[in-house]
């Protein structure tokens, strides 16, 4: 889900929230995103969550990527926290 927080947030414009099926997939997805964006010259500002975590946050400045295992995504429920802003499902 792409969450447009540009009109209500001063720290970023977009959240991308996604689900991975397990810890290994969380790690693989986060590493691939980091590698591809680095190739494009986009710098990772900050990372939260360990390589063996059920949740990883990648902060690229104007866009923050959240990768969750299903239970962690339900627990944090970011889409509901930002329910008043435009959201778009991505495939």
mmCIF file of N, CA and C in Angstrom:
data_model
loop_
_atom_site.group_PDB
_atom_site.id
_atom_site.type_symbol
_atom_site.label_atom_id
_atom_site.label_comp_id
_atom_site.label_asym_id
_atom_site.label_seq_id
_atom_site.Cartn_x
_atom_site.Cartn_y
_atom_site.Cartn_z
ATOM 1 N N UNK A 1 0.854 -1.170 0.000
ATOM 2 C CA UNK A 1 0.000 0.000 0.000
ATOM 3 C C UNK A 1 0.899 1.232 0.000
ATOM 4 N N UNK A 2 0.609 2.174 -0.866
ATOM 5 C CA UNK A 2 1.281 3.464 -0.889
ATOM 6 C C UNK A 2 0.412 4.438 -0.095
ATOM 7 N N UNK A 3 0.978 5.001 0.959
ATOM 8 C CA UNK A 3 0.253 5.931 1.825
ATOM 9 C C UNK A 3 0.846 7.319 1.622
ATOM 10 N N UNK A 4 0.043 8.242 1.136
ATOM 11 C CA UNK A 4 0.484 9.609 0.853
ATOM 12 C C UNK A 4 0.285 10.463 2.105
ATOM 13 N N UNK A 5 1.370 10.701 2.835
ATOM 14 C CA UNK A 5 1.313 11.504 4.052
ATOM 15 C C UNK A 5 1.868 12.908 3.835
ATOM 16 N N UNK A 6 2.049 13.297 2.594
ATOM 17 C CA UNK A 6 2.714 14.563 2.266
ATOM 18 C C UNK A 6 2.011 15.790 2.832
ATOM 19 N N UNK A 7 0.710 15.737 2.975
ATOM 20 C CA UNK A 7 -0.030 16.909 3.457
ATOM 21 C C UNK A 7 -0.172 16.939 4.976
ATOM 22 N N UNK A 8 0.194 15.839 5.653
ATOM 23 C CA UNK A 8 0.011 15.774 7.109
ATOM 24 C C UNK A 8 1.299 15.459 7.860
ATOM 25 N N UNK A 9 2.393 15.282 7.161
ATOM 26 C CA UNK A 9 3.653 14.903 7.795
ATOM 27 C C UNK A 9 4.774 15.842 7.372
ATOM 28 N N UNK A 10 5.657 16.125 8.304
ATOM 29 C CA UNK A 10 6.815 16.955 7.978
ATOM 30 C C UNK A 10 8.073 16.113 7.769
ATOM 31 N N UNK A 11 8.003 14.805 8.065
ATOM 32 C CA UNK A 11 9.208 13.982 7.986
ATOM 33 C C UNK A 11 9.319 13.155 6.719
ATOM 34 N N UNK A 12 8.244 12.963 5.982
ATOM 35 C CA UNK A 12 8.313 12.255 4.699
ATOM 36 C C UNK A 12 7.027 12.513 3.912
ATOM 37 N N UNK A 13 7.049 12.112 2.646
ATOM 38 C CA UNK A 13 5.881 12.280 1.782
ATOM 39 C C UNK A 13 5.063 11.005 1.636
ATOM 40 N N UNK A 14 5.757 9.849 1.670
ATOM 41 C CA UNK A 14 5.080 8.574 1.411
ATOM 42 C C UNK A 14 5.578 7.483 2.336
ATOM 43 N N UNK A 15 4.645 6.611 2.706
ATOM 44 C CA UNK A 15 4.963 5.321 3.303
ATOM 45 C C UNK A 15 4.636 4.270 2.257
ATOM 46 N N UNK A 16 5.458 3.275 2.157
ATOM 47 C CA UNK A 16 5.106 2.072 1.416
ATOM 48 C C UNK A 16 5.054 0.967 2.454
ATOM 49 N N UNK A 17 3.911 0.306 2.554
ATOM 50 C CA UNK A 17 3.694 -0.740 3.556
ATOM 51 C C UNK A 17 3.457 -2.041 2.822
ATOM 52 N N UNK A 18 4.259 -3.060 3.158
ATOM 53 C CA UNK A 18 4.116 -4.347 2.470
ATOM 54 C C UNK A 18 4.265 -5.501 3.443
ATOM 55 N N UNK A 19 3.802 -6.660 3.006
ATOM 56 C CA UNK A 19 3.866 -7.874 3.798
ATOM 57 C C UNK A 19 4.783 -8.887 3.126
ATOM 58 N N UNK A 20 5.630 -9.493 3.935
ATOM 59 C CA UNK A 20 6.466 -10.613 3.505
ATOM 60 C C UNK A 20 5.992 -11.840 4.275
ATOM 61 N N UNK A 21 6.145 -13.005 3.697
ATOM 62 C CA UNK A 21 5.579 -14.202 4.325
ATOM 63 C C UNK A 21 6.384 -14.719 5.508
ATOM 64 N N UNK A 22 7.671 -14.385 5.578
ATOM 65 C CA UNK A 22 8.496 -14.868 6.684
ATOM 66 C C UNK A 22 9.726 -13.965 6.848
ATOM 67 N N UNK A 23 10.510 -14.238 7.889
ATOM 68 C CA UNK A 23 11.688 -13.419 8.193
ATOM 69 C C UNK A 23 12.688 -13.413 7.043
ATOM 70 N N UNK A 24 12.881 -14.551 6.426
ATOM 71 C CA UNK A 24 13.818 -14.631 5.301
ATOM 72 C C UNK A 24 13.379 -13.724 4.161
ATOM 73 N N UNK A 25 12.086 -13.689 3.895
ATOM 74 C CA UNK A 25 11.578 -12.832 2.828
ATOM 75 C C UNK A 25 11.667 -11.347 3.205
ATOM 76 N N UNK A 26 11.435 -11.019 4.474
ATOM 77 C CA UNK A 26 11.617 -9.633 4.935
ATOM 78 C C UNK A 26 13.037 -9.185 4.624
ATOM 79 N N UNK A 27 14.005 -10.025 4.960
ATOM 80 C CA UNK A 27 15.410 -9.720 4.724
ATOM 81 C C UNK A 27 15.699 -9.572 3.226
ATOM 82 N N UNK A 28 15.221 -10.520 2.422
ATOM 83 C CA UNK A 28 15.492 -10.496 0.980
ATOM 84 C C UNK A 28 14.885 -9.262 0.324
ATOM 85 N N UNK A 29 13.663 -8.925 0.677
ATOM 86 C CA UNK A 29 13.003 -7.758 0.091
ATOM 87 C C UNK A 29 13.736 -6.479 0.482
ATOM 88 N N UNK A 30 14.076 -6.347 1.751
ATOM 89 C CA UNK A 30 14.749 -5.120 2.192
ATOM 90 C C UNK A 30 16.114 -4.977 1.528
ATOM 91 N N UNK A 31 16.863 -6.067 1.406
ATOM 92 C CA UNK A 31 18.171 -6.007 0.750
ATOM 93 C C UNK A 31 18.043 -5.644 -0.730
ATOM 94 N N UNK A 32 17.033 -6.180 -1.391
ATOM 95 C CA UNK A 32 16.834 -5.881 -2.814
ATOM 96 C C UNK A 32 16.426 -4.421 -3.024
ATOM 97 N N UNK A 33 15.542 -3.922 -2.183
ATOM 98 C CA UNK A 33 15.143 -2.518 -2.290
ATOM 99 C C UNK A 33 16.355 -1.617 -2.085
ATOM 100 N N UNK A 34 17.132 -1.894 -1.053
ATOM 101 C CA UNK A 34 18.333 -1.094 -0.785
ATOM 102 C C UNK A 34 19.287 -1.121 -1.979
ATOM 103 N N UNK A 35 19.534 -2.304 -2.526
ATOM 104 C CA UNK A 35 20.480 -2.448 -3.640
ATOM 105 C C UNK A 35 19.997 -1.708 -4.885
ATOM 106 N N UNK A 36 18.730 -1.882 -5.244
ATOM 107 C CA UNK A 36 18.204 -1.244 -6.458
ATOM 108 C C UNK A 36 18.187 0.274 -6.340
ATOM 109 N N UNK A 37 17.801 0.786 -5.184
ATOM 110 C CA UNK A 37 17.774 2.231 -5.022
ATOM 111 C C UNK A 37 19.188 2.807 -4.956
ATOM 112 N N UNK A 38 20.115 2.075 -4.378
ATOM 113 C CA UNK A 38 21.512 2.518 -4.374
ATOM 114 C C UNK A 38 22.051 2.621 -5.800
ATOM 115 N N UNK A 39 21.685 1.650 -6.652
ATOM 116 C CA UNK A 39 22.080 1.709 -8.068
ATOM 117 C C UNK A 39 21.557 2.976 -8.738
ATOM 118 N N UNK A 40 20.414 3.452 -8.283
ATOM 119 C CA UNK A 40 19.799 4.667 -8.840
ATOM 120 C C UNK A 40 20.311 5.935 -8.157
ATOM 121 N N UNK A 41 21.240 5.773 -7.226
ATOM 122 C CA UNK A 41 21.800 6.922 -6.530
ATOM 123 C C UNK A 41 20.952 7.436 -5.383
ATOM 124 N N UNK A 42 20.004 6.629 -4.946
ATOM 125 C CA UNK A 42 19.126 7.028 -3.834
ATOM 126 C C UNK A 42 19.702 6.446 -2.547
ATOM 127 N N UNK A 43 19.989 7.338 -1.618
ATOM 128 C CA UNK A 43 20.695 6.970 -0.397
ATOM 129 C C UNK A 43 19.726 6.544 0.710
ATOM 130 N N UNK A 44 20.052 5.459 1.390
ATOM 131 C CA UNK A 44 19.318 5.032 2.576
ATOM 132 C C UNK A 44 19.755 5.909 3.736
ATOM 133 N N UNK A 45 18.804 6.593 4.359
ATOM 134 C CA UNK A 45 19.131 7.478 5.482
ATOM 135 C C UNK A 45 19.211 6.696 6.783
ATOM 136 N N UNK A 46 18.273 5.755 6.956
ATOM 137 C CA UNK A 46 18.205 5.035 8.230
ATOM 138 C C UNK A 46 17.491 3.706 8.034
ATOM 139 N N UNK A 47 17.869 2.738 8.845
ATOM 140 C CA UNK A 47 17.246 1.413 8.829
ATOM 141 C C UNK A 47 16.892 1.046 10.262
ATOM 142 N N UNK A 48 15.700 0.511 10.447
ATOM 143 C CA UNK A 48 15.267 -0.022 11.746
ATOM 144 C C UNK A 48 14.895 -1.474 11.554
ATOM 145 N N UNK A 49 15.119 -2.266 12.573
ATOM 146 C CA UNK A 49 14.811 -3.693 12.498
ATOM 147 C C UNK A 49 16.031 -4.445 12.024
ATOM 148 N N UNK A 50 16.272 -5.574 12.650
ATOM 149 C CA UNK A 50 17.447 -6.361 12.300
ATOM 150 C C UNK A 50 17.246 -7.201 11.057
ATOM 151 N N UNK A 51 18.311 -7.772 10.586
ATOM 152 C CA UNK A 51 18.251 -8.623 9.392
ATOM 153 C C UNK A 51 17.425 -9.884 9.655
ATOM 154 N N UNK A 52 17.237 -10.244 10.906
ATOM 155 C CA UNK A 52 16.432 -11.419 11.247
ATOM 156 C C UNK A 52 15.135 -11.009 11.948
ATOM 157 N N UNK A 53 14.636 -9.836 11.613
ATOM 158 C CA UNK A 53 13.466 -9.271 12.273
ATOM 159 C C UNK A 53 12.186 -9.573 11.492
ATOM 160 N N UNK A 54 11.046 -9.467 12.174
ATOM 161 C CA UNK A 54 9.756 -9.646 11.505
ATOM 162 C C UNK A 54 9.230 -8.324 10.950
ATOM 163 N N UNK A 55 10.060 -7.277 11.062
ATOM 164 C CA UNK A 55 9.683 -5.958 10.570
ATOM 165 C C UNK A 55 10.948 -5.169 10.276
ATOM 166 N N UNK A 56 10.977 -4.492 9.141
ATOM 167 C CA UNK A 56 12.106 -3.632 8.775
ATOM 168 C C UNK A 56 11.547 -2.314 8.248
ATOM 169 N N UNK A 57 12.188 -1.223 8.654
ATOM 170 C CA UNK A 57 11.869 0.102 8.160
ATOM 171 C C UNK A 57 13.086 0.610 7.401
ATOM 172 N N UNK A 58 12.861 1.088 6.183
ATOM 173 C CA UNK A 58 13.917 1.686 5.367
ATOM 174 C C UNK A 58 13.528 3.134 5.101
ATOM 175 N N UNK A 59 14.324 4.062 5.585
ATOM 176 C CA UNK A 59 14.030 5.486 5.447
ATOM 177 C C UNK A 59 14.904 6.069 4.341
ATOM 178 N N UNK A 60 14.264 6.473 3.261
ATOM 179 C CA UNK A 60 14.960 7.076 2.132
ATOM 180 C C UNK A 60 14.703 8.580 2.046
ATOM 181 N N UNK A 61 14.333 9.175 3.153
ATOM 182 C CA UNK A 61 14.077 10.616 3.182
ATOM 183 C C UNK A 61 12.624 10.927 2.933
ATOM 184 N N UNK A 62 12.258 11.136 1.684
ATOM 185 C CA UNK A 62 10.858 11.481 1.392
ATOM 186 C C UNK A 62 9.956 10.251 1.301
ATOM 187 N N UNK A 63 10.536 9.057 1.372
ATOM 188 C CA UNK A 63 9.764 7.817 1.327
ATOM 189 C C UNK A 63 10.301 6.850 2.378
ATOM 190 N N UNK A 64 9.397 6.301 3.174
ATOM 191 C CA UNK A 64 9.749 5.320 4.202
ATOM 192 C C UNK A 64 9.057 4.008 3.847
ATOM 193 N N UNK A 65 9.844 2.944 3.754
ATOM 194 C CA UNK A 65 9.333 1.623 3.390
ATOM 195 C C UNK A 65 9.246 0.768 4.646
ATOM 196 N N UNK A 66 8.077 0.155 4.862
ATOM 197 C CA UNK A 66 7.858 -0.755 5.980
ATOM 198 C C UNK A 66 7.602 -2.145 5.402
ATOM 199 N N UNK A 67 8.388 -3.123 5.834
ATOM 200 C CA UNK A 67 8.211 -4.503 5.390
ATOM 201 C C UNK A 67 7.902 -5.332 6.631
ATOM 202 N N UNK A 68 6.731 -5.959 6.652
ATOM 203 C CA UNK A 68 6.255 -6.685 7.821
ATOM 204 C C UNK A 68 5.979 -8.151 7.504
ATOM 205 N N UNK A 69 6.146 -8.999 8.503
ATOM 206 C CA UNK A 69 5.504 -10.305 8.477
ATOM 207 C C UNK A 69 4.034 -10.052 8.807
ATOM 208 N N UNK A 70 3.126 -10.968 8.426
ATOM 209 C CA UNK A 70 1.690 -10.707 8.593
ATOM 210 C C UNK A 70 1.262 -10.304 10.008
ATOM 211 N N UNK A 71 1.714 -11.003 11.045
ATOM 212 C CA UNK A 71 1.294 -10.671 12.415
ATOM 213 C C UNK A 71 1.793 -9.298 12.844
ATOM 214 N N UNK A 72 3.005 -8.950 12.460
ATOM 215 C CA UNK A 72 3.545 -7.636 12.797
ATOM 216 C C UNK A 72 2.772 -6.538 12.074
ATOM 217 N N UNK A 73 2.399 -6.787 10.827
ATOM 218 C CA UNK A 73 1.630 -5.774 10.081
ATOM 219 C C UNK A 73 0.279 -5.544 10.733
ATOM 220 N N UNK A 74 -0.372 -6.611 11.175
ATOM 221 C CA UNK A 74 -1.652 -6.463 11.870
ATOM 222 C C UNK A 74 -1.472 -5.685 13.173
ATOM 223 N N UNK A 75 -0.404 -5.993 13.908
ATOM 224 C CA UNK A 75 -0.152 -5.352 15.194
ATOM 225 C C UNK A 75 0.054 -3.846 15.036
ATOM 226 N N UNK A 76 0.911 -3.439 14.106
ATOM 227 C CA UNK A 76 1.209 -2.015 13.927
ATOM 228 C C UNK A 76 0.108 -1.271 13.176
ATOM 229 N N UNK A 77 -0.559 -1.941 12.256
ATOM 230 C CA UNK A 77 -1.743 -1.414 11.555
ATOM 231 C C UNK A 77 -1.554 0.031 11.073
ATOM 232 N N UNK A 78 -0.464 0.262 10.363
ATOM 233 C CA UNK A 78 -0.128 1.619 9.913
ATOM 234 C C UNK A 78 -1.180 2.225 9.004
ATOM 235 N N UNK A 79 -1.801 1.419 8.184
ATOM 236 C CA UNK A 79 -2.812 1.965 7.274
ATOM 237 C C UNK A 79 -3.955 2.619 8.049
ATOM 238 N N UNK A 80 -4.355 2.031 9.171
ATOM 239 C CA UNK A 80 -5.427 2.622 9.978
ATOM 240 C C UNK A 80 -4.962 3.876 10.708
ATOM 241 N N UNK A 81 -3.704 3.877 11.154
ATOM 242 C CA UNK A 81 -3.179 5.064 11.838
ATOM 243 C C UNK A 81 -3.202 6.288 10.927
ATOM 244 N N UNK A 82 -2.994 6.058 9.628
ATOM 245 C CA UNK A 82 -2.989 7.140 8.651
ATOM 246 C C UNK A 82 -4.236 7.046 7.774
ATOM 247 N N UNK A 83 -5.353 6.655 8.351
ATOM 248 C CA UNK A 83 -6.583 6.400 7.600
ATOM 249 C C UNK A 83 -7.187 7.594 6.902
ATOM 250 N N UNK A 84 -6.827 8.809 7.296
ATOM 251 C CA UNK A 84 -7.428 10.009 6.716
ATOM 252 C C UNK A 84 -6.682 10.519 5.482
ATOM 253 N N UNK A 85 -5.631 9.816 5.050
ATOM 254 C CA UNK A 85 -4.826 10.274 3.912
ATOM 255 C C UNK A 85 -5.027 9.326 2.727
ATOM 256 N N UNK A 86 -4.730 9.796 1.516
ATOM 257 C CA UNK A 86 -4.890 8.935 0.342
ATOM 258 C C UNK A 86 -4.001 7.697 0.426
ATOM 259 N N UNK A 87 -4.569 6.561 0.049
ATOM 260 C CA UNK A 87 -3.843 5.298 0.024
ATOM 261 C C UNK A 87 -4.141 4.580 -1.289
ATOM 262 N N UNK A 88 -3.127 3.921 -1.813
ATOM 263 C CA UNK A 88 -3.286 3.204 -3.075
ATOM 264 C C UNK A 88 -2.665 1.822 -2.951
ATOM 265 N N UNK A 89 -3.450 0.805 -3.289
ATOM 266 C CA UNK A 89 -2.903 -0.556 -3.296
ATOM 267 C C UNK A 89 -1.974 -0.734 -4.477
ATOM 268 N N UNK A 90 -0.799 -1.292 -4.219
ATOM 269 C CA UNK A 90 0.181 -1.559 -5.267
ATOM 270 C C UNK A 90 0.324 -3.074 -5.422
ATOM 271 N N UNK A 91 0.571 -3.511 -6.626
ATOM 272 C CA UNK A 91 0.785 -4.953 -6.852
ATOM 273 C C UNK A 91 2.156 -5.190 -7.425
#
